[in-house]
Short mmCIF file of C-alpha atoms and ligand atoms in Angstrom, two decimals:
data_model
loop_
_atom_site.label_atom_id
_atom_site.label_comp_id
_atom_site.label_asym_id
_atom_site.label_seq_id
_atom_site.Cartn_x
_atom_site.Cartn_y
_atom_site.Cartn_z
CA UNK H 119 159.85 58.39 28.94
CA UNK H 120 158.98 54.99 30.78
CA UNK H 121 158.48 53.56 34.29
CA UNK H 122 158.75 49.97 36.10
CA UNK H 123 157.40 49.89 39.48
CA UNK H 124 157.89 46.96 41.27
CA UNK H 125 155.29 46.71 44.60
CA UNK H 126 156.25 44.76 47.91
CA UNK H 127 154.39 44.63 50.99
CA UNK H 128 150.94 45.16 52.08
CA UNK H 129 147.69 46.99 50.79
CA UNK H 130 148.69 49.94 51.84
CA UNK H 131 151.66 49.88 49.65
CA UNK H 132 150.04 48.48 46.62
CA UNK H 133 147.42 51.43 47.03
CA UNK H 134 150.31 54.21 47.24
CA UNK H 135 151.78 52.21 44.13
CA UNK H 136 148.45 53.10 42.29
CA UNK H 137 149.18 57.09 43.38
CA UNK H 138 152.76 56.67 42.22
CA UNK H 139 151.67 55.32 38.77
CA UNK H 140 149.02 58.02 38.54
CA UNK H 141 151.38 60.64 39.38
CA UNK H 142 154.00 59.52 36.80
CA UNK H 143 151.54 59.35 33.84
CA UNK H 144 150.44 62.43 34.68
CA UNK H 145 153.80 63.51 34.30
CA UNK H 146 154.00 61.79 30.94
CA UNK H 147 155.49 58.85 31.72
CA UNK H 148 154.00 55.36 30.80
CA UNK H 149 154.26 52.05 32.27
CA UNK H 150 156.43 49.44 30.79
CA UNK H 151 156.82 45.86 32.03
CA UNK H 152 160.80 45.27 31.23
CA UNK H 153 163.32 47.03 33.76
CA UNK H 154 165.68 47.06 30.97
CA UNK H 155 163.65 49.43 28.97
CA UNK H 156 162.73 51.72 31.83
CA UNK H 157 164.16 55.34 31.86
CA UNK H 158 162.88 55.78 35.79
CA UNK H 159 163.01 52.19 37.98
CA UNK H 160 161.09 52.48 40.74
CA UNK H 161 160.90 50.32 43.84
CA UNK H 162 158.11 50.62 46.81
CA UNK H 163 159.45 48.62 49.58
CA UNK H 164 158.51 46.62 52.42
CA UNK H 165 160.80 46.04 55.74
CA UNK H 166 158.05 44.13 58.03
CA UNK H 167 160.23 41.15 58.07
CA UNK H 168 163.72 40.18 57.59
CA UNK H 169 162.50 37.90 54.46
CA UNK H 170 161.12 41.55 52.72
CA UNK H 171 164.51 43.08 52.95
CA UNK H 172 166.13 40.39 51.22
CA UNK H 173 163.48 40.14 48.46
CA UNK H 174 163.82 43.53 47.68
CA UNK H 175 167.56 43.63 47.97
CA UNK H 176 167.55 41.03 45.27
CA UNK H 177 165.61 43.40 42.93
CA UNK H 178 167.84 46.60 43.85
CA UNK H 179 171.17 44.38 42.73
CA UNK H 180 169.01 44.07 39.17
CA UNK H 181 168.85 47.54 39.17
CA UNK H 182 172.24 48.21 39.96
CA UNK H 183 173.19 46.25 37.09
CA UNK H 184 171.04 48.37 34.77
CA UNK H 185 172.37 51.56 36.18
CA UNK H 186 175.89 50.06 35.32
CA UNK H 187 174.54 49.35 31.85
CA UNK H 188 172.48 52.60 31.27
CA UNK H 189 173.75 55.38 33.79
CA UNK H 190 170.99 57.90 32.77
CA UNK H 191 168.62 55.67 34.12
CA UNK H 192 166.93 56.82 37.27
CA UNK H 193 166.67 54.72 40.45
CA UNK H 194 164.29 55.55 42.88
CA UNK H 195 163.12 53.62 46.45
CA UNK H 196 160.11 54.52 48.10
CA UNK H 197 158.19 53.00 50.81
CA UNK H 198 158.94 51.61 54.37
CA UNK H 199 162.36 49.94 53.71
CA UNK H 200 163.58 53.20 52.29
CA UNK H 201 162.31 54.98 55.30
CA UNK H 202 163.80 52.62 57.95
CA UNK H 203 167.14 53.26 56.03
CA UNK H 204 167.14 57.25 56.19
CA UNK H 205 170.21 58.65 54.50
CA UNK H 206 172.15 54.90 54.66
CA UNK H 207 170.30 54.32 51.55
CA UNK H 208 172.41 56.73 49.58
CA UNK H 209 175.78 55.51 51.57
CA UNK H 210 175.05 51.63 51.30
CA UNK H 211 173.82 52.01 47.55
CA UNK H 212 175.36 54.97 45.71
CA UNK H 213 173.11 53.83 42.39
CA UNK H 214 170.17 54.97 44.02
CA UNK H 215 168.96 58.49 42.96
CA UNK H 216 166.09 59.22 44.74
CA UNK H 217 164.64 57.79 48.39
CA UNK H 218 161.16 58.67 49.93
CA UNK H 219 159.29 57.35 52.69
CA UNK H 220 155.71 56.13 52.66
CA UNK H 221 154.36 59.44 53.66
CA UNK H 222 155.91 61.33 50.80
CA UNK H 223 154.35 59.67 48.16
CA UNK H 224 153.15 63.02 46.54
CA UNK H 225 156.53 64.39 46.25
CA UNK H 226 157.39 61.94 44.06
CA UNK H 227 156.93 64.32 41.21
CA UNK H 228 159.15 67.08 42.30
CA UNK H 229 162.14 64.49 43.18
CA UNK H 230 161.58 63.04 39.99
CA UNK H 231 161.72 66.34 38.12
CA UNK H 232 164.80 66.85 40.11
CA UNK H 233 166.45 63.53 39.39
CA UNK H 234 169.91 62.66 40.86
CA UNK H 235 169.59 65.57 43.41
CA UNK H 236 170.07 63.17 46.37
CA UNK H 237 167.05 63.41 48.51
CA UNK H 238 168.42 63.50 51.96
CA UNK H 239 166.46 65.40 54.45
CA UNK H 240 163.27 64.62 52.11
CA UNK H 241 162.29 61.87 55.54
CA UNK H 242 159.27 63.41 56.68
CA UNK H 243 156.02 62.28 57.57
CA UNK H 244 154.36 65.49 56.25
CA UNK H 245 153.25 64.32 53.09
CA UNK H 246 149.47 64.73 52.10
CA UNK H 247 147.20 61.47 52.06
CA UNK H 248 147.31 59.91 48.95
CA UNK H 249 143.87 60.09 48.63
CA UNK H 250 144.17 63.30 47.03
CA UNK H 251 146.58 62.45 44.44
CA UNK H 252 145.80 60.98 40.99
CA UNK H 253 145.40 57.35 40.99
CA UNK H 254 145.86 54.50 38.33
CA UNK H 255 143.39 51.98 39.59
CA UNK H 256 144.09 48.06 39.02
CA UNK H 257 140.76 47.06 39.00
CA UNK H 258 137.76 48.93 37.43
CA UNK H 259 134.99 47.76 39.62
CA UNK H 260 137.07 47.59 42.95
CA UNK H 261 139.11 50.50 44.83
CA UNK H 262 141.25 50.96 48.02
CA UNK H 263 140.61 53.92 50.10
CA UNK H 264 142.71 55.15 52.63
CA UNK H 265 141.40 56.19 55.86
CA UNK H 266 144.31 56.71 58.16
CA UNK H 267 148.07 56.30 58.07
CA UNK H 268 150.41 55.19 60.82
CA UNK H 269 149.79 53.50 64.06
CA UNK H 270 149.78 54.17 67.54
CA UNK H 271 150.13 50.64 68.46
CA UNK H 272 153.29 49.19 70.34
CA UNK H 273 153.37 45.61 69.43
CA UNK H 274 156.71 44.30 70.51
CA UNK H 275 157.73 42.98 67.35
CA UNK H 276 156.61 45.52 65.11
CA UNK H 277 158.49 47.99 62.97
CA UNK H 278 155.57 49.62 61.34
CA UNK H 279 154.95 52.56 63.65
CA UNK H 280 158.59 53.80 63.29
CA UNK H 281 158.61 53.43 59.53
CA UNK H 282 154.63 54.78 58.88
CA UNK H 283 154.61 56.99 61.71
CA UNK H 284 151.97 58.27 64.23
CA UNK H 285 148.27 57.48 63.27
CA UNK H 286 146.44 60.17 61.34
CA UNK H 287 143.18 60.00 60.09
CA UNK H 288 141.69 61.68 57.16
CA UNK H 289 138.12 63.68 57.82
CA UNK H 290 135.01 61.71 57.11
CA UNK H 291 133.93 64.05 54.17
CA UNK H 292 136.84 63.49 52.37
CA UNK H 293 136.68 59.86 52.51
CA UNK H 294 133.08 59.91 51.55
CA UNK H 295 134.04 62.36 48.90
CA UNK H 296 136.44 60.24 47.24
CA UNK H 297 134.12 57.19 47.52
CA UNK H 298 131.42 58.80 45.65
CA UNK H 299 133.91 59.95 42.97
CA UNK H 300 134.83 56.50 42.77
CA UNK H 301 131.32 55.25 42.73
CA UNK H 302 130.50 57.48 39.42
CA UNK H 303 133.92 56.11 37.80
CA UNK H 304 132.07 52.53 38.04
CA UNK H 305 133.63 51.10 41.31
CA UNK H 306 130.94 49.05 43.24
CA UNK H 307 133.57 47.59 45.99
CA UNK H 308 135.72 49.49 48.36
CA UNK H 309 138.00 48.57 50.85
CA UNK H 310 139.02 50.92 53.55
CA UNK H 311 142.48 50.74 54.16
CA UNK H 312 144.63 51.59 57.69
CA UNK H 313 147.05 49.98 59.55
CA UNK H 314 144.57 50.04 62.50
CA UNK H 315 141.28 51.04 60.86
CA UNK H 316 139.19 50.91 63.69
CA UNK H 317 140.80 53.29 65.89
CA UNK H 318 139.97 55.60 63.02
CA UNK H 319 138.80 59.54 64.08
CA UNK H 320 139.99 59.97 67.42
CA UNK H 321 142.99 62.18 66.06
CA UNK H 322 140.27 64.47 64.23
CA UNK H 323 139.65 67.99 65.33
CA UNK H 324 136.53 68.13 67.62
CA UNK H 325 134.38 69.63 65.01
CA UNK H 326 135.51 66.89 62.45
CA UNK H 327 135.61 63.86 65.08
CA UNK H 328 133.87 60.67 63.81
CA UNK H 329 134.09 57.04 64.92
CA UNK H 330 135.01 54.25 62.84
CA UNK H 331 131.31 52.89 63.17
CA UNK H 332 129.83 56.37 61.91
CA UNK H 333 132.51 56.07 58.92
CA UNK H 334 131.46 52.71 57.78
CA UNK H 335 127.59 53.67 57.92
CA UNK H 336 128.24 56.97 56.01
CA UNK H 337 130.23 54.52 53.27
CA UNK H 338 127.67 52.10 53.01
CA UNK H 339 125.16 54.66 52.54
CA UNK H 340 127.18 56.34 49.07
CA UNK H 341 125.10 55.48 45.86
CA UNK H 342 126.48 52.68 43.71
CA UNK H 343 128.51 51.26 46.34
CA UNK H 344 127.51 47.53 47.04
CA UNK H 345 130.26 46.32 49.07
CA UNK H 346 132.37 47.58 51.96
CA UNK H 347 135.32 45.60 53.22
CA UNK H 348 137.88 46.98 55.60
CA UNK H 349 141.24 46.20 56.82
CA UNK H 350 142.91 45.66 59.24
CA UNK H 351 141.37 46.27 62.77
CA UNK H 352 142.58 45.59 65.76
CA UNK H 353 140.86 43.29 68.30
CA UNK H 354 141.03 45.63 71.03
CA UNK H 355 139.17 48.55 68.93
CA UNK H 356 136.60 46.24 67.79
CA UNK H 357 133.36 48.02 69.63
CA UNK H 358 129.90 47.54 69.91
CA UNK H 359 129.22 50.02 67.69
CA UNK H 360 131.28 48.60 64.77
CA UNK H 361 129.58 45.29 65.10
CA UNK H 362 126.10 46.61 64.86
CA UNK H 363 127.00 48.71 61.92
CA UNK H 364 128.57 45.68 60.28
CA UNK H 365 125.46 43.92 61.36
CA UNK H 366 123.03 46.62 59.99
CA UNK H 367 124.46 47.60 56.74
CA UNK H 368 123.90 44.91 54.10
CA UNK H 369 126.82 46.72 52.00
CA UNK H 370 129.48 45.78 54.83
CA UNK H 371 130.57 42.39 53.71
CA UNK H 372 130.43 38.99 56.04
CA UNK H 373 134.07 39.05 56.45
CA UNK H 374 136.54 40.39 59.04
CA UNK H 375 140.58 40.15 58.82
CA UNK H 376 141.25 40.03 62.74
CA UNK H 377 144.79 39.35 63.44
CA UNK H 378 145.11 37.12 66.77
CA UNK H 379 149.18 36.74 66.46
CA UNK H 380 148.88 34.08 69.09
CA UNK H 381 146.39 31.76 71.23
CA UNK H 382 148.38 31.92 74.18
CA UNK H 383 147.92 35.03 76.75
CA UNK H 384 151.23 35.18 78.36
CA UNK H 385 153.00 35.49 74.43
CA UNK H 386 150.16 38.02 73.69
CA UNK H 387 151.32 40.04 76.98
CA UNK H 388 154.56 39.85 75.74
CA UNK H 389 153.40 41.28 72.33
CA UNK H 390 151.65 43.83 73.86
CA UNK H 391 148.54 43.20 72.14
CA UNK H 392 146.76 43.94 75.23
CA UNK H 393 144.09 41.26 75.04
CA UNK H 394 144.12 37.84 75.98
CA UNK H 395 142.65 34.73 74.66
CA UNK H 396 139.56 34.73 76.49
CA UNK H 397 138.68 38.64 75.15
CA UNK H 398 139.64 37.42 71.84
CA UNK H 399 137.25 34.57 71.84
CA UNK H 400 134.79 36.52 73.42
CA UNK H 401 134.86 39.01 70.63
CA UNK H 402 134.59 36.35 68.25
CA UNK H 403 131.37 35.12 69.95
CA UNK H 404 129.70 38.40 69.75
CA UNK H 405 130.61 39.18 66.02
CA UNK H 406 129.27 35.66 65.15
CA UNK H 407 126.14 36.09 67.28
CA UNK H 408 125.36 39.40 65.23
CA UNK H 409 126.57 38.36 61.82
CA UNK H 410 126.30 34.65 61.67
CA UNK H 411 127.48 34.04 58.49
CA UNK H 412 130.90 36.16 59.03
CA UNK H 413 134.20 34.79 57.66
CA UNK H 414 137.07 35.28 59.82
CA UNK H 415 140.43 35.55 58.72
CA UNK H 416 143.86 36.06 60.78
CA UNK H 417 147.65 36.88 61.30
CA UNK H 418 149.42 34.55 63.26
CA UNK H 419 153.48 34.67 64.13
CA UNK H 420 155.04 31.67 65.16
CA UNK H 421 158.22 31.49 67.25
CA UNK H 422 157.91 34.91 69.19
CA UNK H 423 160.56 34.96 71.68
CA UNK H 424 159.85 32.78 74.66
CA UNK H 425 157.20 30.73 72.64
CA UNK H 426 157.00 27.28 74.35
CA UNK H 427 155.49 24.16 73.14
CA UNK H 428 152.30 24.73 75.23
CA UNK H 429 151.96 28.34 74.19
CA UNK H 430 152.22 27.01 70.55
CA UNK H 431 149.52 24.53 71.18
CA UNK H 432 147.34 27.40 72.61
CA UNK H 433 147.66 28.79 69.03
CA UNK H 434 146.54 25.79 67.23
CA UNK H 435 143.79 25.15 69.58
CA UNK H 436 142.65 28.94 68.86
CA UNK H 437 142.58 28.10 64.86
CA UNK H 438 140.21 25.26 65.89
CA UNK H 439 138.15 27.16 68.50
CA UNK H 440 137.76 29.99 66.09
CA UNK H 441 137.27 28.01 63.18
CA UNK H 442 138.86 30.49 60.44
CA UNK H 443 138.38 30.74 57.01
CA UNK H 444 142.27 31.70 56.19
CA UNK H 445 145.29 32.32 58.22
CA UNK H 446 148.29 34.17 56.92
CA UNK H 447 151.22 32.50 58.95
CA UNK H 448 154.47 33.86 59.68
CA UNK H 449 157.80 33.14 61.17
CA UNK H 450 158.98 35.67 63.74
CA UNK H 451 161.72 37.80 62.50
CA UNK H 452 163.50 40.28 64.89
CA UNK H 453 163.13 44.00 63.57
CA UNK H 454 165.71 46.56 63.88
CA UNK H 455 164.59 49.16 66.70
CA UNK H 456 161.46 47.16 67.94
CA UNK H 457 161.07 46.24 71.39
CA UNK H 458 161.64 42.57 70.97
CA UNK H 459 164.36 42.95 69.19
CA UNK H 460 165.94 44.95 71.69
CA UNK H 461 165.00 43.15 74.78
CA UNK H 462 164.02 39.50 73.96
CA UNK H 463 166.21 36.98 72.90
CA UNK H 464 165.10 35.03 69.23
CA UNK H 465 165.28 31.97 71.29
CA UNK H 466 163.37 29.53 69.34
CA UNK H 467 165.73 27.51 67.20
CA UNK H 468 164.82 28.13 63.69
CA UNK H 469 163.91 24.24 63.30
CA UNK H 470 161.50 24.43 65.83
CA UNK H 471 159.95 27.41 64.08
CA UNK H 472 159.82 25.70 60.57
CA UNK H 473 158.01 22.81 62.50
CA UNK H 474 155.48 24.68 64.32
CA UNK H 475 154.82 26.82 61.17
CA UNK H 476 154.13 23.54 58.99
CA UNK H 477 151.75 22.25 61.71
CA UNK H 478 149.91 25.27 61.87
CA UNK H 479 149.62 25.71 58.11
CA UNK H 480 148.12 22.17 58.40
CA UNK H 481 145.88 22.44 60.87
CA UNK H 482 144.63 26.10 59.14
CA UNK H 483 143.95 24.33 56.01
CA UNK H 484 141.96 21.47 57.66
CA UNK H 485 139.93 23.98 59.39
CA UNK H 486 139.14 26.32 56.39
CA UNK H 487 138.33 23.39 54.43
CA UNK H 488 135.69 22.37 56.83
CA UNK H 489 134.45 25.97 56.59
CA UNK H 490 134.44 26.37 53.04
CA UNK H 491 132.65 22.78 52.92
CA UNK H 492 129.66 24.92 54.52
CA UNK H 493 128.83 26.67 50.75
CA UNK H 494 128.74 23.67 48.85
CA UNK H 495 125.06 23.15 47.78
CA UNK H 496 124.23 26.45 48.27
CA UNK H 497 123.46 29.56 45.73
CA UNK H 498 125.68 32.43 46.90
CA UNK H 499 125.85 36.16 45.09
CA UNK H 500 129.30 36.38 43.43
CA UNK H 501 130.96 39.79 42.76
CA UNK H 502 132.51 39.31 39.31
CA UNK H 503 136.13 40.11 39.12
CA UNK H 504 136.86 38.78 35.39
CA UNK H 505 138.05 35.78 33.66
CA UNK H 506 139.24 33.04 36.01
CA UNK H 507 143.05 32.98 36.12
CA UNK H 508 143.47 29.08 35.44
CA UNK H 509 140.59 28.59 33.16
CA UNK H 510 139.73 31.93 30.88
CA UNK H 511 136.54 30.12 29.79
CA UNK H 512 135.35 30.23 33.08
CA UNK H 513 134.68 33.74 35.49
CA UNK H 514 136.16 34.47 38.79
CA UNK H 515 134.72 36.54 41.54
CA UNK H 516 134.30 36.58 45.70
CA UNK H 517 131.49 36.13 47.81
CA UNK H 518 130.57 38.80 50.60
CA UNK H 519 132.79 36.37 52.80
CA UNK H 520 135.94 37.10 50.71
CA UNK H 521 136.31 33.69 49.07
CA UNK H 522 137.33 33.14 45.61
CA UNK H 523 134.94 31.48 43.35
CA UNK H 524 135.47 30.21 39.99
CA UNK H 525 132.42 29.76 37.89
CA UNK H 526 130.93 28.86 34.68
CA UNK H 527 128.59 31.67 33.60
CA UNK H 528 128.48 35.22 31.39
CA UNK H 529 128.14 38.00 33.82
CA UNK H 530 129.93 40.88 33.59
CA UNK H 531 132.74 42.02 35.66
CA UNK H 532 131.42 44.54 38.19
CA UNK H 533 128.01 42.52 38.46
CA UNK H 534 126.54 40.28 40.96
CA UNK H 535 125.97 36.81 39.62
CA UNK H 536 124.00 34.05 41.72
CA UNK H 537 126.32 31.20 41.78
CA UNK H 538 125.46 27.37 42.83
CA UNK H 539 128.37 26.30 44.93
CA UNK H 540 129.41 22.58 43.48
CA UNK H 541 133.04 21.93 44.98
CA UNK H 542 135.25 23.41 47.70
CA UNK H 543 138.90 23.58 48.72
CA UNK H 544 140.26 25.08 51.36
CA UNK H 545 141.10 28.62 49.39
CA UNK H 546 138.87 28.48 46.23
CA UNK H 547 134.97 27.47 45.79
CA UNK H 548 133.95 26.13 42.39
CA UNK H 549 130.32 26.03 40.55
CA UNK H 550 127.77 27.74 37.97
CA UNK H 551 125.96 30.80 37.40
CA UNK H 552 122.04 30.41 37.90
CA UNK H 553 119.48 33.14 36.26
CA UNK H 554 120.68 36.76 35.26
CA UNK H 555 123.24 38.83 36.92
CA UNK H 556 122.00 42.02 39.02
CA UNK H 557 123.60 45.35 39.29
CA UNK H 558 125.85 45.41 42.32
CA UNK H 559 124.56 48.08 44.48
CA UNK H 560 121.10 46.59 44.15
CA UNK H 561 121.63 43.63 46.06
CA UNK H 562 121.13 43.48 49.53
CA UNK H 563 121.71 40.05 50.79
N1 LIG A 671 148.46 46.64 60.82
C1 LIG A 671 148.03 45.42 60.39
C2 LIG A 671 149.22 44.78 59.63
C3 LIG A 671 150.28 44.70 60.29
S1 LIG A 671 151.81 43.94 59.34
C4 LIG A 671 147.59 44.65 61.60
O1 LIG A 671 148.06 45.19 62.86
O2 LIG A 671 146.93 43.89 61.55
C5 LIG A 671 150.93 42.34 58.97
C6 LIG A 671 151.64 41.13 59.61
O3 LIG A 671 152.61 40.62 59.69
C7 LIG A 671 151.11 41.36 61.08
O4 LIG A 671 149.91 41.15 61.51
C8 LIG A 671 152.18 39.98 61.85
O5 LIG A 671 151.18 39.13 61.81
C9 LIG A 671 153.28 40.59 61.00
N2 LIG A 671 154.42 40.61 61.37
C10 LIG A 671 154.67 42.02 61.80
N3 LIG A 671 155.91 42.07 62.25
C11 LIG A 671 156.65 41.16 62.49
C12 LIG A 671 157.78 40.41 62.70
N4 LIG A 671 158.71 41.21 63.04
N5 LIG A 671 157.95 39.06 62.47
C13 LIG A 671 156.96 38.07 61.91
N6 LIG A 671 155.64 38.84 61.51
C14 LIG A 671 155.42 39.95 61.86
FE1 LIG A 672 152.22 46.83 63.63
FE2 LIG A 672 150.66 46.05 65.87
FE3 LIG A 672 150.18 48.45 64.61
FE4 LIG A 672 149.55 46.20 63.54
S1 LIG A 672 148.85 46.97 65.27
S2 LIG A 672 150.84 48.05 62.49
S3 LIG A 672 150.88 45.02 64.27
S4 LIG A 672 152.26 47.98 65.64
FE1 LIG A 673 155.51 46.49 54.97
FE2 LIG A 673 155.37 48.84 55.26
FE3 LIG A 673 153.06 47.30 54.89
S1 LIG A 673 156.81 47.53 56.33
S2 LIG A 673 153.42 45.68 55.49
S3 LIG A 673 154.55 47.88 53.30
S4 LIG A 673 153.33 48.92 56.10
#
């Protein structure tokens, strides 16, 4: 039996997809790259913006064609879009055999076994953390580790809380045990995942209670783990103890993805982000004082309801003031069931949104290129990931700052090479290896 899996959305989904693959391969399925050759056509979906829905629906149309040609093929749809649709999936897309939400990855095997029995009523958030499931890791030396699921924030634009449910943290001992097993399997870099990672632990029972800072220190202490990353933190929960753990643990990378969403306090308030521009900038100052070479990236939404040219100008100036190393930029998209979609008219015209995002991207590229230039001429530690995608005679890896480096050298994947940086663009660095590589967990940069 063969399966084809298409994964959409964020790292949480990519990680759930690794678990789905692990589960299916445990059931005797093997992966196939061509949907037409698959007995099981599986989608792990995203619904964060209207464009995510559209992209997925195009793919689902292709599955409909396959199903028409080969009615015995099973079509399964998991993830956030499936959760947002509930039973409407089977009504609107009758060729879909199985649907399940992001909290139900663990039930995939059972659902596949019950093939073509409609999974109505299967939408609960009671599934196990996928951390307890088998996994097919995409990269031998790097792993994602889920530390919490769901989100308790009420960001006015965001559909995630309604599809991923309330926040639930995994006990610290479980997280550490998973990472010890990963380290024994050759993993040297872990990325802790959650919708709001740094509010971790507050929901745990008293005897298991732990803070995110404690978790970071525990993970950094696992033998064999040389690099620890995490995504995404919420600025409101970025407290002094987390900053101290980052500064004091050499394994915790000098990179933070700290979504700002807007540079205007008025818009941040309407978004219910619970911080002002000033508090965000103050946090950035404290972070840079503690971790001088920190790289910062962000998510920014353009054209939120009521955004004026003056609000947008504040977003542009925030990018300059923070000095981001990179920003993911999004056009505001009203999502069904969110507060913003219900109460605030989507009143920024599409052409204004597009014009603003173009200016934002231009600013981000200029600022990021200026930031990347700081590396040129220095020799840095690069965790080697494999051959360069554009030139297989060269290698590819990442700085602690999470910036991609293509370089000439001979270090093995999973080791740390010392690379002299010769050139920089806004997104990648280029250089050559100097000296012999070292084992990743021995480096204390
Ligand atoms: N939990 C993470 C990521 C959430 S989704 C966090 O809070 O940082 C990733 C990004 O998508 C968000 O940070 C936001 O910038 C963007 N996004 C979410 N909902 C959106 C919407 N309705 N329209 C446009 N962008 C949106
Ligand atoms: Fe969505 Fe806000 Fe939660 Fe992020 S913190 S997942 S943007 S509600
Ligand atoms: Fe998309 Fe769900 Fe992630 S909506 S961004 S896959 S949490």
